[in-house]
């Protein structure tokens, strides 16, 4: 759903209203929408509905988002939604809560738009001193730079790839014969399914075909699980999966081998090519807009690379990939380490 929302937002930004409206309708028709507990996604849906001129529907999603932000302990997100509700629905309760949140957060944490909305709120309620204070703050707050069109277009292309990957995963989940081999959360192979396939790849490597493994760990994932709602961690796993699946070749295998760990088998890639691919993946994940899942979220991965050597067994190759991953993570994460470097 996240990728579909991002595509709709970018299409609206590019002026492609018909395509954007179609993408938004697909989101609203999703069977998972009724069970959605993600504050950011509710807010994004509300914003898009507002652009589409569907104010009443937007208010329902702003209200849902505000409630989830409050439960998640995210006051800035809640403030954004309460201010929108106050404007759209003349919701006095939302205005009261917005004023309370603004006082708790302090001027320095508010942006220009929020100061302007608060100025209008306090002017309407007759609290002119507070209205003037927020108006002055709005005038003193620098405007947020608007991304250049080329970056916006690149973002659309990236998110379309993510959406295609998510659709592919959705189709795979509908195939009953894959139930025992497929990780329920990510749609990747399970560790057991990977273990049944690796020996054939290693045998081919011993016959002259290159084979490399990338072991990928989400840095500090246990902290994300502990500090945020459960669904945030699940969304991270799904999004990392989608990012890892971009541009995959048919023979390559992606497995989830732990709560925060993935293994990518790259037949036909030598050590140098595997290291280059690992760096592409590291940068792609570090550069993703993780705030779209949660306002305070940032994410990186550590990747260990290992290429199959003469005489390597499955266990030996996996051990070397795991050791390289450990060394990549030991220095703080967001790094790529190769088994060749480890042995030197």
Tab-separated table of C-alpha atoms in Angstrom:
chain	number	residue	atom	x	y	z
A	1	UNK	CA	0.000	0.000	0.000
A	2	UNK	CA	2.832	2.403	0.818
A	3	UNK	CA	4.259	2.257	-2.690
A	4	UNK	CA	0.793	2.738	-4.233
A	5	UNK	CA	0.210	5.832	-2.079
A	6	UNK	CA	3.574	7.263	-3.063
A	7	UNK	CA	2.818	6.741	-6.751
A	8	UNK	CA	-0.564	8.484	-6.400
A	9	UNK	CA	1.056	11.422	-4.588
A	10	UNK	CA	3.726	11.864	-7.232
A	11	UNK	CA	1.210	11.613	-10.071
A	12	UNK	CA	-0.861	14.374	-8.434
A	13	UNK	CA	2.333	16.447	-8.110
A	14	UNK	CA	3.091	15.922	-11.806
A	15	UNK	CA	-0.426	17.036	-12.761
A	16	UNK	CA	-1.521	13.584	-13.944
A	17	UNK	CA	-4.833	13.825	-12.111
A	18	UNK	CA	-6.660	11.050	-13.963
A	19	UNK	CA	-3.930	8.494	-13.326
A	20	UNK	CA	-3.525	9.773	-9.769
A	21	UNK	CA	-7.249	9.403	-9.088
A	22	UNK	CA	-7.162	5.852	-10.444
A	23	UNK	CA	-4.193	4.961	-8.224
A	24	UNK	CA	-5.993	6.462	-5.215
A	25	UNK	CA	-9.184	4.509	-5.972
A	26	UNK	CA	-7.157	1.296	-6.012
A	27	UNK	CA	-5.816	2.127	-2.555
A	28	UNK	CA	-9.307	2.876	-1.236
A	29	UNK	CA	-10.595	-0.401	-2.671
A	30	UNK	CA	-7.887	-2.419	-0.941
A	31	UNK	CA	-9.143	-5.141	1.387
A	32	UNK	CA	-6.506	-4.177	3.953
A	33	UNK	CA	-7.759	-0.602	4.335
A	34	UNK	CA	-10.392	-1.460	6.957
A	35	UNK	CA	-7.694	-2.956	9.195
A	36	UNK	CA	-5.154	-0.183	8.611
A	37	UNK	CA	-3.491	1.020	11.821
A	38	UNK	CA	-0.658	3.042	10.293
A	39	UNK	CA	-0.991	6.736	11.163
A	40	UNK	CA	1.233	7.953	8.351
A	41	UNK	CA	-0.679	6.039	5.692
A	42	UNK	CA	-4.028	7.338	6.973
A	43	UNK	CA	-2.596	10.870	6.802
A	44	UNK	CA	-1.294	10.316	3.278
A	45	UNK	CA	-4.670	8.982	2.142
A	46	UNK	CA	-6.379	12.008	3.713
A	47	UNK	CA	-4.001	14.414	1.958
A	48	UNK	CA	-4.657	12.787	-1.412
A	49	UNK	CA	-8.424	12.799	-0.846
A	50	UNK	CA	-8.163	16.500	-0.045
A	51	UNK	CA	-6.377	17.129	-3.352
A	52	UNK	CA	-9.077	15.102	-5.097
A	53	UNK	CA	-11.769	17.304	-3.523
A	54	UNK	CA	-13.219	14.620	-1.243
A	55	UNK	CA	-13.180	16.574	2.014
A	56	UNK	CA	-15.542	14.365	4.035
A	57	UNK	CA	-13.537	11.218	3.306
A	58	UNK	CA	-10.344	13.133	4.031
A	59	UNK	CA	-11.666	14.103	7.468
A	60	UNK	CA	-12.338	10.475	8.367
A	61	UNK	CA	-8.767	9.514	7.564
A	62	UNK	CA	-7.313	12.584	9.316
A	63	UNK	CA	-9.264	11.595	12.441
A	64	UNK	CA	-7.984	8.014	12.232
A	65	UNK	CA	-4.420	9.230	11.695
A	66	UNK	CA	-4.627	11.620	14.656
A	67	UNK	CA	-5.747	8.804	16.934
A	68	UNK	CA	-2.968	6.474	15.816
A	69	UNK	CA	-0.332	9.219	16.098
A	70	UNK	CA	-1.499	9.860	19.660
A	71	UNK	CA	-1.259	6.166	20.512
A	72	UNK	CA	2.217	6.004	18.940
A	73	UNK	CA	3.445	9.023	20.920
A	74	UNK	CA	4.018	11.174	17.808
A	75	UNK	CA	2.732	14.676	18.730
A	76	UNK	CA	3.855	16.438	15.532
A	77	UNK	CA	1.912	14.012	13.391
A	78	UNK	CA	-1.133	14.360	15.602
A	79	UNK	CA	-0.872	18.162	15.451
A	80	UNK	CA	-0.832	18.147	11.638
A	81	UNK	CA	-4.001	16.073	11.545
A	82	UNK	CA	-5.842	18.019	14.269
A	83	UNK	CA	-5.129	21.282	12.439
A	84	UNK	CA	-6.513	19.850	9.208
A	85	UNK	CA	-9.643	18.650	10.998
A	86	UNK	CA	-10.094	22.076	12.552
A	87	UNK	CA	-9.942	23.734	9.141
A	88	UNK	CA	-12.006	21.238	7.171
A	89	UNK	CA	-14.722	20.328	9.660
A	90	UNK	CA	-14.638	23.283	12.064
A	91	UNK	CA	-13.969	20.664	14.728
A	92	UNK	CA	-13.730	22.527	18.058
A	93	UNK	CA	-12.383	19.489	19.873
A	94	UNK	CA	-9.633	19.134	17.266
A	95	UNK	CA	-8.768	22.825	17.623
A	96	UNK	CA	-8.530	22.537	21.399
A	97	UNK	CA	-6.242	19.534	21.122
A	98	UNK	CA	-4.136	21.294	18.452
A	99	UNK	CA	-3.621	24.301	20.718
A	100	UNK	CA	-2.579	21.998	23.556
A	101	UNK	CA	-0.105	20.123	21.345
A	102	UNK	CA	1.380	23.345	19.980
A	103	UNK	CA	2.007	24.618	23.508
A	104	UNK	CA	3.664	21.341	24.501
A	105	UNK	CA	5.870	21.185	21.405
A	106	UNK	CA	7.055	24.801	21.419
A	107	UNK	CA	7.524	27.199	18.505
A	108	UNK	CA	10.878	25.819	17.377
A	109	UNK	CA	9.428	22.444	16.360
A	110	UNK	CA	6.641	23.866	14.197
A	111	UNK	CA	6.905	24.694	10.504
A	112	UNK	CA	5.575	27.718	8.627
A	113	UNK	CA	2.308	26.062	7.608
A	114	UNK	CA	1.537	24.952	11.166
A	115	UNK	CA	2.226	28.458	12.511
A	116	UNK	CA	-0.140	29.934	9.898
A	117	UNK	CA	-2.860	27.432	10.763
A	118	UNK	CA	-2.455	28.129	14.467
A	119	UNK	CA	-2.582	31.872	13.849
A	120	UNK	CA	-5.911	31.435	12.053
A	121	UNK	CA	-7.170	29.145	14.815
A	122	UNK	CA	-6.362	31.619	17.596
A	123	UNK	CA	-7.709	34.577	15.604
A	124	UNK	CA	-11.024	32.767	15.155
A	125	UNK	CA	-11.222	32.022	18.873
A	126	UNK	CA	-10.427	35.629	19.820
A	127	UNK	CA	-6.992	34.908	21.283
A	128	UNK	CA	-5.317	37.673	19.305
A	129	UNK	CA	-2.029	37.743	21.219
A	130	UNK	CA	-1.391	34.088	20.442
A	131	UNK	CA	-2.518	34.627	16.849
A	132	UNK	CA	0.038	37.417	16.388
A	133	UNK	CA	2.765	35.316	17.999
A	134	UNK	CA	2.218	32.459	15.565
A	135	UNK	CA	1.896	34.787	12.581
A	136	UNK	CA	5.255	36.349	13.434
A	137	UNK	CA	6.756	32.874	13.808
A	138	UNK	CA	5.357	31.888	10.409
A	139	UNK	CA	6.975	34.900	8.764
A	140	UNK	CA	10.286	34.147	10.474
A	141	UNK	CA	10.328	30.434	9.598
A	142	UNK	CA	12.193	29.567	6.373
A	143	UNK	CA	10.083	27.989	3.663
A	144	UNK	CA	10.761	24.353	2.863
A	145	UNK	CA	12.579	23.947	-0.448
A	146	UNK	CA	10.509	22.309	-3.189
A	147	UNK	CA	12.257	19.364	-4.894
A	148	UNK	CA	13.187	19.907	-8.539
A	149	UNK	CA	11.016	18.086	-11.100
A	150	UNK	CA	13.767	15.670	-12.119
A	151	UNK	CA	14.010	14.365	-8.561
A	152	UNK	CA	10.238	14.027	-8.427
A	153	UNK	CA	10.212	12.033	-11.671
A	154	UNK	CA	13.003	9.801	-10.379
A	155	UNK	CA	10.942	9.197	-7.243
A	156	UNK	CA	7.953	8.169	-9.361
A	157	UNK	CA	10.079	5.665	-11.282
A	158	UNK	CA	11.485	4.235	-8.051
A	159	UNK	CA	8.056	3.867	-6.486
A	160	UNK	CA	6.584	2.296	-9.598
A	161	UNK	CA	9.295	-0.351	-9.337
A	162	UNK	CA	8.408	-0.866	-5.681
A	163	UNK	CA	4.731	-1.186	-6.546
A	164	UNK	CA	5.477	-3.759	-9.245
A	165	UNK	CA	7.531	-5.735	-6.756
A	166	UNK	CA	4.742	-5.642	-4.160
A	167	UNK	CA	2.199	-6.796	-6.759
A	168	UNK	CA	4.490	-9.677	-7.659
A	169	UNK	CA	4.696	-10.660	-3.988
A	170	UNK	CA	0.914	-10.465	-3.692
A	171	UNK	CA	0.520	-12.852	-6.614
A	172	UNK	CA	3.037	-15.262	-5.143
A	173	UNK	CA	1.168	-15.376	-1.835
A	174	UNK	CA	-1.926	-16.654	-3.670
A	175	UNK	CA	-0.139	-19.796	-4.869
A	176	UNK	CA	-0.918	-22.633	-2.377
A	177	UNK	CA	2.055	-24.788	-3.396
A	178	UNK	CA	4.442	-22.148	-2.095
A	179	UNK	CA	2.984	-21.945	1.416
A	180	UNK	CA	5.666	-24.142	3.032
A	181	UNK	CA	8.532	-22.412	1.228
A	182	UNK	CA	7.472	-18.802	1.542
A	183	UNK	CA	7.942	-16.491	4.511
A	184	UNK	CA	4.478	-15.295	5.551
A	185	UNK	CA	5.475	-11.683	6.263
A	186	UNK	CA	7.858	-10.858	3.424
A	187	UNK	CA	6.936	-13.320	0.691
A	188	UNK	CA	10.599	-14.340	0.396
A	189	UNK	CA	11.895	-17.885	0.550
A	190	UNK	CA	12.254	-19.351	4.022
A	191	UNK	CA	15.645	-20.465	5.327
A	192	UNK	CA	14.646	-24.105	4.798
A	193	UNK	CA	13.617	-23.447	1.194
A	194	UNK	CA	16.901	-21.658	0.541
A	195	UNK	CA	18.886	-24.537	2.024
A	196	UNK	CA	17.283	-26.961	-0.435
A	197	UNK	CA	18.298	-24.801	-3.402
A	198	UNK	CA	21.805	-23.684	-2.461
A	199	UNK	CA	23.580	-27.046	-3.029
A	200	UNK	CA	22.630	-26.998	-6.726
A	201	UNK	CA	23.975	-23.458	-7.085
A	202	UNK	CA	27.214	-24.432	-5.346
A	203	UNK	CA	27.573	-27.491	-7.584
A	204	UNK	CA	27.203	-25.225	-10.622
A	205	UNK	CA	29.825	-22.894	-9.143
A	206	UNK	CA	32.266	-25.800	-8.819
A	207	UNK	CA	31.659	-26.454	-12.535
A	208	UNK	CA	32.808	-22.951	-13.393
A	209	UNK	CA	29.800	-20.654	-12.877
A	210	UNK	CA	30.334	-17.788	-10.437
A	211	UNK	CA	28.211	-17.651	-7.282
A	212	UNK	CA	28.107	-15.000	-4.573
A	213	UNK	CA	25.986	-14.563	-1.465
A	214	UNK	CA	24.922	-11.329	0.210
A	215	UNK	CA	23.845	-11.567	3.845
A	216	UNK	CA	21.866	-8.475	4.760
A	217	UNK	CA	20.900	-7.319	8.250
A	218	UNK	CA	18.652	-4.380	9.148
A	219	UNK	CA	20.706	-2.259	11.542
A	220	UNK	CA	19.260	-1.829	15.053
A	221	UNK	CA	16.034	-3.546	14.053
A	222	UNK	CA	15.432	-4.790	17.600
A	223	UNK	CA	15.257	-1.146	18.724
A	224	UNK	CA	12.674	-0.406	16.039
A	225	UNK	CA	10.606	-3.371	17.239
A	226	UNK	CA	10.908	-2.278	20.876
A	227	UNK	CA	10.323	1.460	20.457
A	228	UNK	CA	7.546	1.502	17.862
A	229	UNK	CA	4.265	-0.234	17.218
A	230	UNK	CA	4.502	-3.813	15.972
A	231	UNK	CA	3.151	-2.954	12.532
A	232	UNK	CA	6.000	-0.479	11.954
A	233	UNK	CA	8.531	-3.307	12.190
A	234	UNK	CA	6.441	-5.447	9.848
A	235	UNK	CA	6.198	-2.581	7.354
A	236	UNK	CA	9.983	-2.166	7.496
A	237	UNK	CA	10.493	-5.845	6.634
A	238	UNK	CA	8.080	-5.625	3.705
A	239	UNK	CA	9.627	-2.416	2.385
A	240	UNK	CA	13.193	-3.720	2.662
A	241	UNK	CA	12.026	-6.808	0.776
A	242	UNK	CA	10.546	-4.659	-1.998
A	243	UNK	CA	13.768	-2.647	-2.257
A	244	UNK	CA	15.876	-5.809	-2.405
A	245	UNK	CA	13.680	-7.278	-5.147
A	246	UNK	CA	14.147	-4.376	-7.560
A	247	UNK	CA	16.080	-5.448	-10.709
A	248	UNK	CA	16.479	-9.049	-9.548
A	249	UNK	CA	17.413	-11.617	-12.200
A	250	UNK	CA	15.255	-14.747	-12.649
A	251	UNK	CA	17.886	-17.156	-11.265
A	252	UNK	CA	18.621	-15.100	-8.139
A	253	UNK	CA	17.166	-16.195	-4.796
A	254	UNK	CA	16.041	-13.954	-1.944
A	255	UNK	CA	15.307	-15.487	1.464
A	256	UNK	CA	14.394	-14.110	4.867
A	257	UNK	CA	16.563	-16.085	7.269
A	258	UNK	CA	15.783	-14.250	10.514
A	259	UNK	CA	13.619	-11.471	11.931
A	260	UNK	CA	16.012	-8.842	10.581
A	261	UNK	CA	18.148	-10.883	8.172
A	262	UNK	CA	17.974	-11.677	4.484
A	263	UNK	CA	20.179	-13.724	2.190
A	264	UNK	CA	20.494	-13.007	-1.518
A	265	UNK	CA	22.081	-15.651	-3.761
A	266	UNK	CA	23.620	-14.234	-6.943
A	267	UNK	CA	24.515	-16.970	-9.448
A	268	UNK	CA	26.704	-15.673	-12.265
A	269	UNK	CA	28.227	-12.856	-10.174
A	270	UNK	CA	31.830	-12.871	-9.029
A	271	UNK	CA	33.191	-11.124	-5.933
A	272	UNK	CA	33.622	-7.733	-7.598
A	273	UNK	CA	30.131	-7.740	-9.126
A	274	UNK	CA	28.615	-8.878	-5.817
A	275	UNK	CA	30.328	-6.068	-3.922
A	276	UNK	CA	29.020	-3.533	-6.436
A	277	UNK	CA	25.490	-4.923	-6.078
A	278	UNK	CA	25.781	-4.832	-2.282
A	279	UNK	CA	26.758	-1.171	-2.381
A	280	UNK	CA	23.819	-0.369	-4.667
A	281	UNK	CA	21.456	-2.072	-2.225
A	282	UNK	CA	23.008	-0.350	0.800
A	283	UNK	CA	22.618	3.089	-0.779
A	284	UNK	CA	19.092	2.351	-2.020
A	285	UNK	CA	17.899	1.358	1.445
A	286	UNK	CA	19.706	4.189	3.252
A	287	UNK	CA	18.262	6.707	0.788
A	288	UNK	CA	14.662	5.518	0.973
A	289	UNK	CA	12.046	7.868	2.478
A	290	UNK	CA	11.567	5.953	5.732
A	291	UNK	CA	9.683	8.882	7.262
A	292	UNK	CA	6.787	7.773	5.065
A	293	UNK	CA	6.413	4.808	7.446
A	294	UNK	CA	7.002	6.794	10.643
A	295	UNK	CA	8.058	10.447	11.046
A	296	UNK	CA	11.104	9.666	13.207
A	297	UNK	CA	12.261	6.567	11.326
A	298	UNK	CA	15.661	6.247	9.631
A	299	UNK	CA	17.095	2.962	8.452
A	300	UNK	CA	20.244	1.332	7.110
A	301	UNK	CA	21.549	-2.172	6.476
A	302	UNK	CA	24.848	-3.992	6.888
A	303	UNK	CA	25.815	-6.390	4.121
A	304	UNK	CA	28.345	-9.203	4.053
A	305	UNK	CA	29.551	-10.573	0.697
A	306	UNK	CA	31.050	-14.002	0.054
A	307	UNK	CA	31.880	-15.692	-3.252
A	308	UNK	CA	32.035	-19.454	-3.680
A	309	UNK	CA	35.590	-20.840	-3.697
A	310	UNK	CA	36.763	-24.291	-4.846
A	311	UNK	CA	35.844	-26.851	-2.191
A	312	UNK	CA	33.269	-24.645	-0.431
A	313	UNK	CA	30.293	-26.491	1.037
A	314	UNK	CA	26.953	-24.835	1.727
A	315	UNK	CA	27.818	-24.410	5.408
A	316	UNK	CA	31.257	-22.940	4.694
A	317	UNK	CA	29.925	-20.401	2.193
A	318	UNK	CA	27.112	-19.368	4.534
A	319	UNK	CA	29.588	-19.019	7.404
A	320	UNK	CA	31.846	-16.743	5.359
A	321	UNK	CA	28.899	-14.558	4.338
A	322	UNK	CA	27.738	-14.350	7.956
A	323	UNK	CA	31.218	-13.423	9.181
A	324	UNK	CA	31.489	-10.659	6.587
A	325	UNK	CA	28.045	-9.385	7.645
A	326	UNK	CA	29.117	-9.364	11.292
A	327	UNK	CA	32.187	-7.281	10.482
A	328	UNK	CA	30.100	-4.869	8.412
A	329	UNK	CA	27.757	-4.356	11.353
A	330	UNK	CA	30.399	-4.229	14.070
A	331	UNK	CA	31.537	-0.720	13.175
A	332	UNK	CA	28.078	0.759	13.567
A	333	UNK	CA	26.305	-0.510	10.479
A	334	UNK	CA	25.447	0.964	7.083
A	335	UNK	CA	28.495	-0.748	5.605
A	336	UNK	CA	29.495	-3.476	3.147
A	337	UNK	CA	32.176	-6.026	4.026
A	338	UNK	CA	33.507	-8.825	1.815
A	339	UNK	CA	34.870	-12.239	2.748
A	340	UNK	CA	38.003	-11.474	0.706
A	341	UNK	CA	38.692	-8.518	3.022
A	342	UNK	CA	38.069	-10.683	6.083
A	343	UNK	CA	40.687	-13.241	5.092
A	344	UNK	CA	43.414	-10.662	4.446
